[in-house]
PDB file of C-alpha atoms and ligand atoms in Angstrom:
ATOM      1  CA  MET A1400      50.921 101.495 153.892  1.00  0.00           C
ATOM      2  CA  SER A1401      54.710 102.315 153.602  1.00  0.00           C
ATOM      3  CA  THR A1402      56.640 105.051 151.517  1.00  0.00           C
ATOM      4  CA  LEU A1403      60.263 105.530 150.704  1.00  0.00           C
ATOM      5  CA  GLU A1404      61.212 108.915 150.207  1.00  0.00           C
ATOM      6  CA  ILE A1405      64.774 110.005 148.678  1.00  0.00           C
ATOM      7  CA  ARG A1406      65.299 113.499 149.079  1.00  0.00           C
ATOM      8  CA  GLU A1407      68.193 115.357 147.209  1.00  0.00           C
ATOM      9  CA  LEU A1408      70.325 112.461 148.027  1.00  0.00           C
ATOM     10  CA  THR A1409      74.001 113.110 146.905  1.00  0.00           C
ATOM     11  CA  ALA A1410      76.836 110.770 147.592  1.00  0.00           C
ATOM     12  CA  GLU A1411      80.441 110.239 146.479  1.00  0.00           C
ATOM     13  CA  VAL A1412      82.519 106.993 146.271  1.00  0.00           C
ATOM     14  CA  ALA A1413      86.370 107.137 146.611  1.00  0.00           C
ATOM     15  CA  GLY A1414      86.064 110.968 146.827  1.00  0.00           C
ATOM     16  CA  LYS A1415      84.151 111.146 143.487  1.00  0.00           C
ATOM     17  CA  PRO A1416      80.662 112.575 143.498  1.00  0.00           C
ATOM     18  CA  ILE A1417      78.354 110.009 141.987  1.00  0.00           C
ATOM     19  CA  LEU A1418      74.923 110.885 142.968  1.00  0.00           C
ATOM     20  CA  ASN A1419      74.155 114.393 142.309  1.00  0.00           C
ATOM     21  CA  GLY A1420      70.660 115.203 144.187  1.00  0.00           C
ATOM     22  CA  ILE A1421      68.295 112.402 143.676  1.00  0.00           C
ATOM     23  CA  ASP A1422      64.471 112.775 144.312  1.00  0.00           C
ATOM     24  CA  LEU A1423      62.370 109.569 144.406  1.00  0.00           C
ATOM     25  CA  THR A1424      59.095 108.492 146.304  1.00  0.00           C
ATOM     26  CA  ILE A1425      57.722 104.960 146.259  1.00  0.00           C
ATOM     27  CA  SER A1426      54.682 103.640 148.102  1.00  0.00           C
ATOM     28  CA  SER A1427      53.469 100.138 149.022  1.00  0.00           C
ATOM     29  CA  GLY A1428      52.057  98.520 145.908  1.00  0.00           C
ATOM     30  CA  GLU A1429      53.834 100.738 143.518  1.00  0.00           C
ATOM     31  CA  VAL A1430      56.328  99.550 140.899  1.00  0.00           C
ATOM     32  CA  HIS A1431      58.713 102.551 139.789  1.00  0.00           C
ATOM     33  CA  ALA A1432      61.684 102.022 137.254  1.00  0.00           C
ATOM     34  CA  VAL A1433      64.850 103.599 137.309  1.00  0.00           C
ATOM     35  CA  MET A1434      66.544 103.434 133.946  1.00  0.00           C
ATOM     36  CA  GLY A1435      70.087 104.485 133.069  1.00  0.00           C
ATOM     37  CA  PRO A1436      73.188 103.556 131.050  1.00  0.00           C
ATOM     38  CA  ASN A1437      76.236 101.962 132.350  1.00  0.00           C
ATOM     39  CA  GLY A1438      77.957 104.083 135.200  1.00  0.00           C
ATOM     40  CA  ALA A1439      75.106 106.390 135.764  1.00  0.00           C
ATOM     41  CA  GLY A1440      74.959 105.725 139.429  1.00  0.00           C
ATOM     42  CA  LYS A1441      72.151 103.040 139.818  1.00  0.00           C
ATOM     43  CA  SER A1442      73.936 100.634 141.795  1.00  0.00           C
ATOM     44  CA  THR A1443      75.455 103.258 143.588  1.00  0.00           C
ATOM     45  CA  LEU A1444      71.739 104.466 144.511  1.00  0.00           C
ATOM     46  CA  SER A1445      70.962 101.099 145.894  1.00  0.00           C
ATOM     47  CA  ALA A1446      74.174 100.945 147.882  1.00  0.00           C
ATOM     48  CA  VAL A1447      73.691 104.108 149.314  1.00  0.00           C
ATOM     49  CA  VAL A1448      69.835 103.319 150.325  1.00  0.00           C
ATOM     50  CA  MET A1449      71.052 100.203 152.057  1.00  0.00           C
ATOM     51  CA  GLY A1450      74.035 101.464 153.738  1.00  0.00           C
ATOM     52  CA  LYS A1451      76.798  99.588 151.991  1.00  0.00           C
ATOM     53  CA  PRO A1452      80.369 100.486 153.467  1.00  0.00           C
ATOM     54  CA  GLY A1453      82.578 102.613 151.113  1.00  0.00           C
ATOM     55  CA  TYR A1454      79.919 104.997 149.911  1.00  0.00           C
ATOM     56  CA  LYS A1455      79.835 108.666 151.746  1.00  0.00           C
ATOM     57  CA  VAL A1456      76.429 110.343 151.630  1.00  0.00           C
ATOM     58  CA  THR A1457      77.291 114.000 151.456  1.00  0.00           C
ATOM     59  CA  GLY A1458      73.591 115.575 151.476  1.00  0.00           C
ATOM     60  CA  GLY A1459      69.905 114.745 151.507  1.00  0.00           C
ATOM     61  CA  GLN A1460      67.772 112.187 153.218  1.00  0.00           C
ATOM     62  CA  VAL A1461      66.361 108.878 152.792  1.00  0.00           C
ATOM     63  CA  LEU A1462      62.987 108.141 154.881  1.00  0.00           C
ATOM     64  CA  LEU A1463      61.105 105.246 155.304  1.00  0.00           C
ATOM     65  CA  ASP A1464      57.597 106.154 156.710  1.00  0.00           C
ATOM     66  CA  GLY A1465      59.180 109.276 158.090  1.00  0.00           C
ATOM     67  CA  VAL A1466      62.350 107.745 159.884  1.00  0.00           C
ATOM     68  CA  ASP A1467      65.807 108.886 158.364  1.00  0.00           C
ATOM     69  CA  ILE A1468      67.283 105.303 157.652  1.00  0.00           C
ATOM     70  CA  LEU A1469      70.768 106.698 156.717  1.00  0.00           C
ATOM     71  CA  LYS A1470      71.667 106.885 160.560  1.00  0.00           C
ATOM     72  CA  LEU A1471      70.848 103.055 160.829  1.00  0.00           C
ATOM     73  CA  PRO A1472      73.143 100.069 159.973  1.00  0.00           C
ATOM     74  CA  THR A1473      72.118  97.912 157.223  1.00  0.00           C
ATOM     75  CA  TRP A1474      70.453  95.119 159.185  1.00  0.00           C
ATOM     76  CA  GLU A1475      68.300  97.758 160.990  1.00  0.00           C
ATOM     77  CA  ARG A1476      67.339  98.987 157.757  1.00  0.00           C
ATOM     78  CA  ALA A1477      66.399  95.624 156.672  1.00  0.00           C
ATOM     79  CA  VAL A1478      64.302  95.042 159.756  1.00  0.00           C
ATOM     80  CA  ALA A1479      62.430  98.205 158.984  1.00  0.00           C
ATOM     81  CA  GLY A1480      61.227  96.846 155.881  1.00  0.00           C
ATOM     82  CA  LEU A1481      63.766  97.510 153.081  1.00  0.00           C
ATOM     83  CA  HIS A1482      65.218  94.885 151.046  1.00  0.00           C
ATOM     84  CA  LEU A1483      67.701  94.962 147.904  1.00  0.00           C
ATOM     85  CA  VAL A1484      68.241  92.243 145.348  1.00  0.00           C
ATOM     86  CA  MET A1485      71.813  92.725 144.391  1.00  0.00           C
ATOM     87  CA  GLN A1486      72.886  93.112 140.832  1.00  0.00           C
ATOM     88  CA  TYR A1487      75.855  90.330 141.482  1.00  0.00           C
ATOM     89  CA  PRO A1488      74.421  88.223 144.708  1.00  0.00           C
ATOM     90  CA  THR A1489      77.060  87.473 146.986  1.00  0.00           C
ATOM     91  CA  GLU A1490      78.294  83.883 147.654  1.00  0.00           C
ATOM     92  CA  VAL A1491      78.286  82.984 151.352  1.00  0.00           C
ATOM     93  CA  PRO A1492      80.318  79.866 151.819  1.00  0.00           C
ATOM     94  CA  GLY A1493      79.389  77.948 155.103  1.00  0.00           C
ATOM     95  CA  VAL A1494      76.199  79.828 155.546  1.00  0.00           C
ATOM     96  CA  MET A1495      72.798  77.882 154.691  1.00  0.00           C
ATOM     97  CA  LEU A1496      69.965  79.376 153.070  1.00  0.00           C
ATOM     98  CA  ASP A1497      67.340  78.370 155.647  1.00  0.00           C
ATOM     99  CA  ALA A1498      69.615  79.709 158.714  1.00  0.00           C
ATOM    100  CA  VAL A1499      69.876  83.062 156.949  1.00  0.00           C
ATOM    101  CA  LEU A1500      65.967  83.364 156.623  1.00  0.00           C
ATOM    102  CA  GLY A1501      65.369  81.897 159.834  1.00  0.00           C
ATOM    103  CA  GLU A1502      67.636  84.708 161.541  1.00  0.00           C
ATOM    104  CA  ALA A1503      66.039  87.357 159.493  1.00  0.00           C
ATOM    105  CA  LEU A1504      62.338  86.196 160.377  1.00  0.00           C
ATOM    106  CA  ARG A1505      63.493  86.233 164.295  1.00  0.00           C
ATOM    107  CA  ASP A1506      64.664  89.618 163.965  1.00  0.00           C
ATOM    108  CA  ARG A1507      61.571  90.688 162.680  1.00  0.00           C
ATOM    109  CA  GLY A1508      59.324  89.025 165.505  1.00  0.00           C
ATOM    110  CA  ARG A1509      58.116  86.423 163.010  1.00  0.00           C
ATOM    111  CA  ALA A1510      58.030  83.245 164.981  1.00  0.00           C
ATOM    112  CA  ASP A1511      55.073  81.620 163.341  1.00  0.00           C
ATOM    113  CA  ASP A1512      57.031  81.741 160.022  1.00  0.00           C
ATOM    114  CA  VAL A1513      60.377  80.608 161.615  1.00  0.00           C
ATOM    115  CA  ALA A1514      58.418  77.463 162.522  1.00  0.00           C
ATOM    116  CA  ARG A1515      56.991  77.005 159.014  1.00  0.00           C
ATOM    117  CA  LEU A1516      60.004  78.107 157.107  1.00  0.00           C
ATOM    118  CA  ASP A1517      60.788  74.813 155.487  1.00  0.00           C
ATOM    119  CA  SER A1518      57.201  74.622 153.805  1.00  0.00           C
ATOM    120  CA  MET A1519      57.268  78.139 153.048  1.00  0.00           C
ATOM    121  CA  LEU A1520      60.636  77.563 150.960  1.00  0.00           C
ATOM    122  CA  ARG A1521      59.324  74.763 149.273  1.00  0.00           C
ATOM    123  CA  SER A1522      56.197  76.079 148.141  1.00  0.00           C
ATOM    124  CA  GLU A1523      57.951  79.508 147.145  1.00  0.00           C
ATOM    125  CA  ALA A1524      60.618  77.361 145.107  1.00  0.00           C
ATOM    126  CA  ALA A1525      57.753  75.668 143.350  1.00  0.00           C
ATOM    127  CA  ARG A1526      56.095  79.135 142.384  1.00  0.00           C
ATOM    128  CA  ILE A1527      59.561  80.242 140.543  1.00  0.00           C
ATOM    129  CA  ASN A1528      60.750  77.040 139.295  1.00  0.00           C
ATOM    130  CA  PHE A1529      63.773  77.014 141.567  1.00  0.00           C
ATOM    131  CA  ASP A1530      65.144  73.361 141.921  1.00  0.00           C
ATOM    132  CA  GLU A1531      64.523  72.339 145.757  1.00  0.00           C
ATOM    133  CA  LYS A1532      67.901  70.903 145.646  1.00  0.00           C
ATOM    134  CA  PHE A1533      69.556  74.318 145.975  1.00  0.00           C
ATOM    135  CA  LEU A1534      67.596  74.936 149.312  1.00  0.00           C
ATOM    136  CA  GLU A1535      70.227  72.705 150.959  1.00  0.00           C
ATOM    137  CA  ARG A1536      73.208  74.801 149.358  1.00  0.00           C
ATOM    138  CA  ALA A1537      75.100  77.528 151.291  1.00  0.00           C
ATOM    139  CA  LEU A1538      73.684  80.870 150.108  1.00  0.00           C
ATOM    140  CA  ASN A1539      74.468  81.224 146.402  1.00  0.00           C
ATOM    141  CA  VAL A1540      77.287  79.016 146.421  1.00  0.00           C
ATOM    142  CA  ASP A1541      77.604  76.942 143.164  1.00  0.00           C
ATOM    143  CA  LEU A1542      74.530  78.537 141.710  1.00  0.00           C
ATOM    144  CA  SER A1543      74.553  79.964 138.276  1.00  0.00           C
ATOM    145  CA  GLY A1544      73.742  83.438 137.558  1.00  0.00           C
ATOM    146  CA  GLY A1545      70.176  82.683 136.914  1.00  0.00           C
ATOM    147  CA  GLU A1546      69.758  80.391 139.950  1.00  0.00           C
ATOM    148  CA  LYS A1547      71.379  83.166 141.943  1.00  0.00           C
ATOM    149  CA  LYS A1548      68.587  85.516 141.023  1.00  0.00           C
ATOM    150  CA  ARG A1549      66.121  83.014 141.600  1.00  0.00           C
ATOM    151  CA  ASN A1550      67.243  82.329 144.974  1.00  0.00           C
ATOM    152  CA  GLU A1551      67.339  86.088 145.604  1.00  0.00           C
ATOM    153  CA  THR A1552      63.582  86.344 144.659  1.00  0.00           C
ATOM    154  CA  LEU A1553      62.768  83.510 146.778  1.00  0.00           C
ATOM    155  CA  GLN A1554      64.355  85.419 149.747  1.00  0.00           C
ATOM    156  CA  LEU A1555      62.414  88.223 149.076  1.00  0.00           C
ATOM    157  CA  ALA A1556      59.011  86.352 148.660  1.00  0.00           C
ATOM    158  CA  VAL A1557      59.834  84.701 152.305  1.00  0.00           C
ATOM    159  CA  LEU A1558      61.001  88.038 153.856  1.00  0.00           C
ATOM    160  CA  LYS A1559      58.191  90.137 152.484  1.00  0.00           C
ATOM    161  CA  PRO A1560      59.864  93.410 152.869  1.00  0.00           C
ATOM    162  CA  LYS A1561      57.898  96.732 152.404  1.00  0.00           C
ATOM    163  CA  ILE A1562      60.010  98.164 149.740  1.00  0.00           C
ATOM    164  CA  VAL A1563      62.326  96.387 147.554  1.00  0.00           C
ATOM    165  CA  ILE A1564      65.066  97.583 145.246  1.00  0.00           C
ATOM    166  CA  LEU A1565      65.953  95.372 142.380  1.00  0.00           C
ATOM    167  CA  ASP A1566      69.301  96.064 140.885  1.00  0.00           C
ATOM    168  CA  GLU A1567      69.296  94.824 137.506  1.00  0.00           C
ATOM    169  CA  LEU A1568      66.963  91.710 138.100  1.00  0.00           C
ATOM    170  CA  ASP A1569      67.555  90.995 134.422  1.00  0.00           C
ATOM    171  CA  SER A1570      71.360  90.626 134.364  1.00  0.00           C
ATOM    172  CA  GLY A1571      72.309  87.215 133.821  1.00  0.00           C
ATOM    173  CA  LEU A1572      68.846  85.736 133.308  1.00  0.00           C
ATOM    174  CA  ASP A1573      67.699  83.697 130.545  1.00  0.00           C
ATOM    175  CA  VAL A1574      63.878  84.649 129.378  1.00  0.00           C
ATOM    176  CA  ASP A1575      62.472  81.761 131.410  1.00  0.00           C
ATOM    177  CA  ALA A1576      64.209  82.859 134.828  1.00  0.00           C
ATOM    178  CA  LEU A1577      63.282  86.594 133.939  1.00  0.00           C
ATOM    179  CA  ARG A1578      59.524  85.866 133.636  1.00  0.00           C
ATOM    180  CA  ASP A1579      59.395  83.634 136.681  1.00  0.00           C
ATOM    181  CA  CYS A1580      61.432  86.133 138.798  1.00  0.00           C
ATOM    182  CA  ALA A1581      59.466  89.210 137.544  1.00  0.00           C
ATOM    183  CA  ARG A1582      56.122  87.703 137.953  1.00  0.00           C
ATOM    184  CA  ARG A1583      56.724  86.631 141.426  1.00  0.00           C
ATOM    185  CA  VAL A1584      57.839  90.412 142.473  1.00  0.00           C
ATOM    186  CA  MET A1585      54.634  91.465 140.480  1.00  0.00           C
ATOM    187  CA  ASP A1586      52.644  88.991 142.520  1.00  0.00           C
ATOM    188  CA  ALA A1587      53.924  90.544 145.670  1.00  0.00           C
ATOM    189  CA  THR A1588      52.999  94.056 144.782  1.00  0.00           C
ATOM    190  CA  ARG A1589      49.525  92.779 144.729  1.00  0.00           C
ATOM    191  CA  GLU A1590      49.343  90.043 147.442  1.00  0.00           C
ATOM    192  CA  ASP A1591      51.745  91.819 150.234  1.00  0.00           C
ATOM    193  CA  ASN A1592      51.394  95.482 148.930  1.00  0.00           C
ATOM    194  CA  LEU A1593      55.402  95.470 147.964  1.00  0.00           C
ATOM    195  CA  GLY A1594      56.553  99.009 146.716  1.00  0.00           C
ATOM    196  CA  ALA A1595      59.237  97.777 144.105  1.00  0.00           C
ATOM    197  CA  LEU A1596      62.236 100.350 142.569  1.00  0.00           C
ATOM    198  CA  VAL A1597      63.148  98.468 139.800  1.00  0.00           C
ATOM    199  CA  ILE A1598      66.594  99.403 138.275  1.00  0.00           C
ATOM    200  CA  THR A1599      67.534  98.367 134.982  1.00  0.00           C
ATOM    201  CA  HIS A1600      69.107  99.603 131.672  1.00  0.00           C
ATOM    202  CA  TYR A1601      66.700  97.183 129.230  1.00  0.00           C
ATOM    203  CA  SER A1602      63.022  97.638 128.769  1.00  0.00           C
ATOM    204  CA  LYS A1603      62.522  94.125 128.165  1.00  0.00           C
ATOM    205  CA  LEU A1604      62.158  93.401 132.139  1.00  0.00           C
ATOM    206  CA  LEU A1605      59.395  95.903 132.247  1.00  0.00           C
ATOM    207  CA  GLU A1606      57.145  94.118 129.765  1.00  0.00           C
ATOM    208  CA  GLU A1607      56.914  91.497 132.855  1.00  0.00           C
ATOM    209  CA  LEU A1608      57.363  94.089 135.826  1.00  0.00           C
ATOM    210  CA  ARG A1609      55.167  96.689 134.711  1.00  0.00           C
ATOM    211  CA  PRO A1610      55.967 100.123 136.307  1.00  0.00           C
ATOM    212  CA  SER A1611      53.586 102.944 136.806  1.00  0.00           C
ATOM    213  CA  ARG A1612      56.558 105.366 136.681  1.00  0.00           C
ATOM    214  CA  VAL A1613      59.547 105.572 134.944  1.00  0.00           C
ATOM    215  CA  HIS A1614      62.757 107.527 135.957  1.00  0.00           C
ATOM    216  CA  ILE A1615      65.682 108.060 133.853  1.00  0.00           C
ATOM    217  CA  LEU A1616      69.046 108.525 135.614  1.00  0.00           C
ATOM    218  CA  VAL A1617      72.128 109.775 134.063  1.00  0.00           C
ATOM    219  CA  LYS A1618      75.266 110.758 135.711  1.00  0.00           C
ATOM    220  CA  GLY A1619      73.862 110.766 139.166  1.00  0.00           C
ATOM    221  CA  ARG A1620      70.703 112.747 138.391  1.00  0.00           C
ATOM    222  CA  ILE A1621      66.990 111.996 137.450  1.00  0.00           C
ATOM    223  CA  VAL A1622      66.641 113.769 134.115  1.00  0.00           C
ATOM    224  CA  GLU A1623      63.214 112.699 133.233  1.00  0.00           C
ATOM    225  CA  SER A1624      60.252 110.941 134.817  1.00  0.00           C
ATOM    226  CA  GLY A1625      57.163 109.766 133.140  1.00  0.00           C
ATOM    227  CA  GLY A1626      54.442 106.989 132.822  1.00  0.00           C
ATOM    228  CA  PRO A1627      55.446 103.671 131.162  1.00  0.00           C
ATOM    229  CA  GLU A1628      55.585 105.030 127.659  1.00  0.00           C
ATOM    230  CA  LEU A1629      58.776 106.707 128.741  1.00  0.00           C
ATOM    231  CA  ALA A1630      60.538 103.169 128.552  1.00  0.00           C
ATOM    232  CA  ASP A1631      59.428 102.985 124.818  1.00  0.00           C
ATOM    233  CA  VAL A1632      60.844 106.195 124.186  1.00  0.00           C
ATOM    234  CA  LEU A1633      64.299 105.445 125.445  1.00  0.00           C
ATOM    235  CA  GLU A1634      63.921 101.783 123.590  1.00  0.00           C
ATOM    236  CA  ARG A1635      63.580 103.967 120.538  1.00  0.00           C
ATOM    237  CA  ASP A1636      65.976 106.891 120.978  1.00  0.00           C
ATOM    238  CA  GLY A1637      68.476 105.453 123.457  1.00  0.00           C
ATOM    239  CA  TYR A1638      70.123 107.327 126.588  1.00  0.00           C
ATOM    240  CA  ALA A1639      71.799 109.928 124.092  1.00  0.00           C
ATOM    241  CA  ALA A1640      68.377 111.765 123.595  1.00  0.00           C
ATOM    242  CA  PHE A1641      68.169 112.450 127.460  1.00  0.00           C
ATOM    243  CA  SER A1642      71.891 113.032 128.251  1.00  0.00           C
ATOM    244  CA  SER A1643      72.215 116.498 126.267  1.00  0.00           C
ATOM    245  CA  GLY A1644      70.586 118.817 128.910  1.00  0.00           C
ATOM    246  CA  VAL A1645      72.931 117.025 132.094  1.00  0.00           C
ATOM    247  CA  GLU A1646      75.584 119.331 131.814  1.00  0.00           C
ATOM    248  CA  SER A1647      73.225 122.325 131.574  1.00  0.00           C
ATOM    249  CA  ASP A1648      71.573 123.893 134.521  1.00  0.00           C
ATOM    250  CA  ASP A1649      68.132 122.863 133.189  1.00  0.00           C
ATOM    251  CA  VAL A1650      68.143 119.175 134.010  1.00  0.00           C
ATOM    252  CA  SER A1651      64.487 118.819 134.594  1.00  0.00           C
ATOM    253  CA  GLY A1652      63.344 120.094 131.171  1.00  0.00           C
ATOM    254  CA  ASP A1653      60.333 118.208 129.752  1.00  0.00           C
ATOM    255  CA  TYR A1654      61.717 115.695 127.017  1.00  0.00           C
ATOM    256  CA  LEU A1655      58.370 114.116 126.191  1.00  0.00           C
ATOM    257  CA  ALA A1656      56.835 117.850 125.939  1.00  0.00           C
ATOM    258  CA  GLY A1657      59.359 118.504 123.176  1.00  0.00           C
ATOM    259  CA  LEU A1658      58.380 115.324 121.065  1.00  0.00           C
TER     260      LEU A1658
HETATM  261  P1  ADP B1497      75.487 101.849 137.100  1.00  0.00           P
HETATM  262  O1  ADP B1497      74.973 100.745 138.343  1.00  0.00           O
HETATM  263  O2  ADP B1497      74.492 102.690 136.569  1.00  0.00           O
HETATM  264  O3  ADP B1497      76.222 101.011 136.072  1.00  0.00           O
HETATM  265  P2  ADP B1497      77.395 102.323 139.132  1.00  0.00           P
HETATM  266  O4  ADP B1497      76.695 102.972 140.364  1.00  0.00           O
HETATM  267  O5  ADP B1497      78.078 101.029 139.457  1.00  0.00           O
HETATM  268  O6  ADP B1497      76.628 102.745 137.908  1.00  0.00           O
HETATM  269  O7  ADP B1497      78.828 103.194 139.158  1.00  0.00           O
HETATM  270  C1  ADP B1497      78.356 104.743 138.932  1.00  0.00           C
HETATM  271  C2  ADP B1497      79.893 105.413 138.847  1.00  0.00           C
HETATM  272  O8  ADP B1497      80.626 105.038 140.466  1.00  0.00           O
HETATM  273  C3  ADP B1497      81.236 104.519 137.835  1.00  0.00           C
HETATM  274  O9  ADP B1497      81.715 105.734 137.393  1.00  0.00           O
HETATM  275  C4  ADP B1497      81.739 103.676 138.837  1.00  0.00           C
HETATM  276  O10 ADP B1497      83.105 103.460 138.330  1.00  0.00           O
HETATM  277  C5  ADP B1497      82.080 104.433 140.180  1.00  0.00           C
HETATM  278  N1  ADP B1497      81.832 103.417 141.341  1.00  0.00           N
HETATM  279  C6  ADP B1497      80.771 102.790 141.944  1.00  0.00           C
HETATM  280  N2  ADP B1497      81.135 101.947 142.992  1.00  0.00           N
HETATM  281  C7  ADP B1497      82.329 102.094 143.021  1.00  0.00           C
HETATM  282  C8  ADP B1497      83.632 101.867 144.037  1.00  0.00           C
HETATM  283  N3  ADP B1497      83.194 100.878 145.057  1.00  0.00           N
HETATM  284  N4  ADP B1497      84.707 102.077 144.106  1.00  0.00           N
HETATM  285  C9  ADP B1497      84.947 103.216 142.940  1.00  0.00           C
HETATM  286  N5  ADP B1497      84.027 103.745 141.914  1.00  0.00           N
HETATM  287  C10 ADP B1497      82.992 103.357 142.220  1.00  0.00           C
HETATM  288 MG1   MG B1498      74.731  98.600 138.186  1.00  0.00          MG
END
């Protein structure tokens, strides 16, 4: 059982405050959604949690099983069990997928999995309808948007982190790829007890990747948290309904109670 705790996290980019006090706790086997309009700070949150250069933490803590990971370099955060599926997966020419995963598994002390990596890759590829020919490519190079997301999902399935942040898994995906990727993540929450923080601005993804909690992020703050029904409210009313309280002191007003 693992827990990622984000406490009063504030961060800035290029001297501009973007995260204004985020509190979120997610444990093994849980799916939480973070929904918010463009520019709300969703990708910034994922970047800060993973330690992407250029993002300055100005306050708060991020704890994985009680250990403050903000002091660790990105690769140590990953070895500790955090994983990010990026909104725009990076292409890494010259570096093969199996080389990356082999190194990552070695760093995690999983020699048995290194030995059977080839068969793991093939069975995982089949599971998400990812063409085996892509396994021979350099990381994400010459893949379409949808193929990149399948490739990222495959890496997630092989590495089996404790907690994953999926930053707009749905962007650039057609419905078939969306279903394949979302179902694989959902399976991992049951089979491997994966905890998933699902960032999206559309509720469509959440029809497959079903969250127990939904949090609404506006202007760098969680302005509302609730059950899955919150995504339906959002679908109906849009983000505007949640934005009105952001400038006032009371950003935690219970929107649903007022319906
Ligand atoms: P979201 O993912 O919710 O659409 P982002 O986290 O990408 O939002 O961006 C939040 C805000 O931070 C935006 O105003 C964006 O322009 C700014 N921002 C994010 N990353 C950078 C960066 N590397 N340099 C400058 N501004 C950034
Ligand atoms: Mg984003």
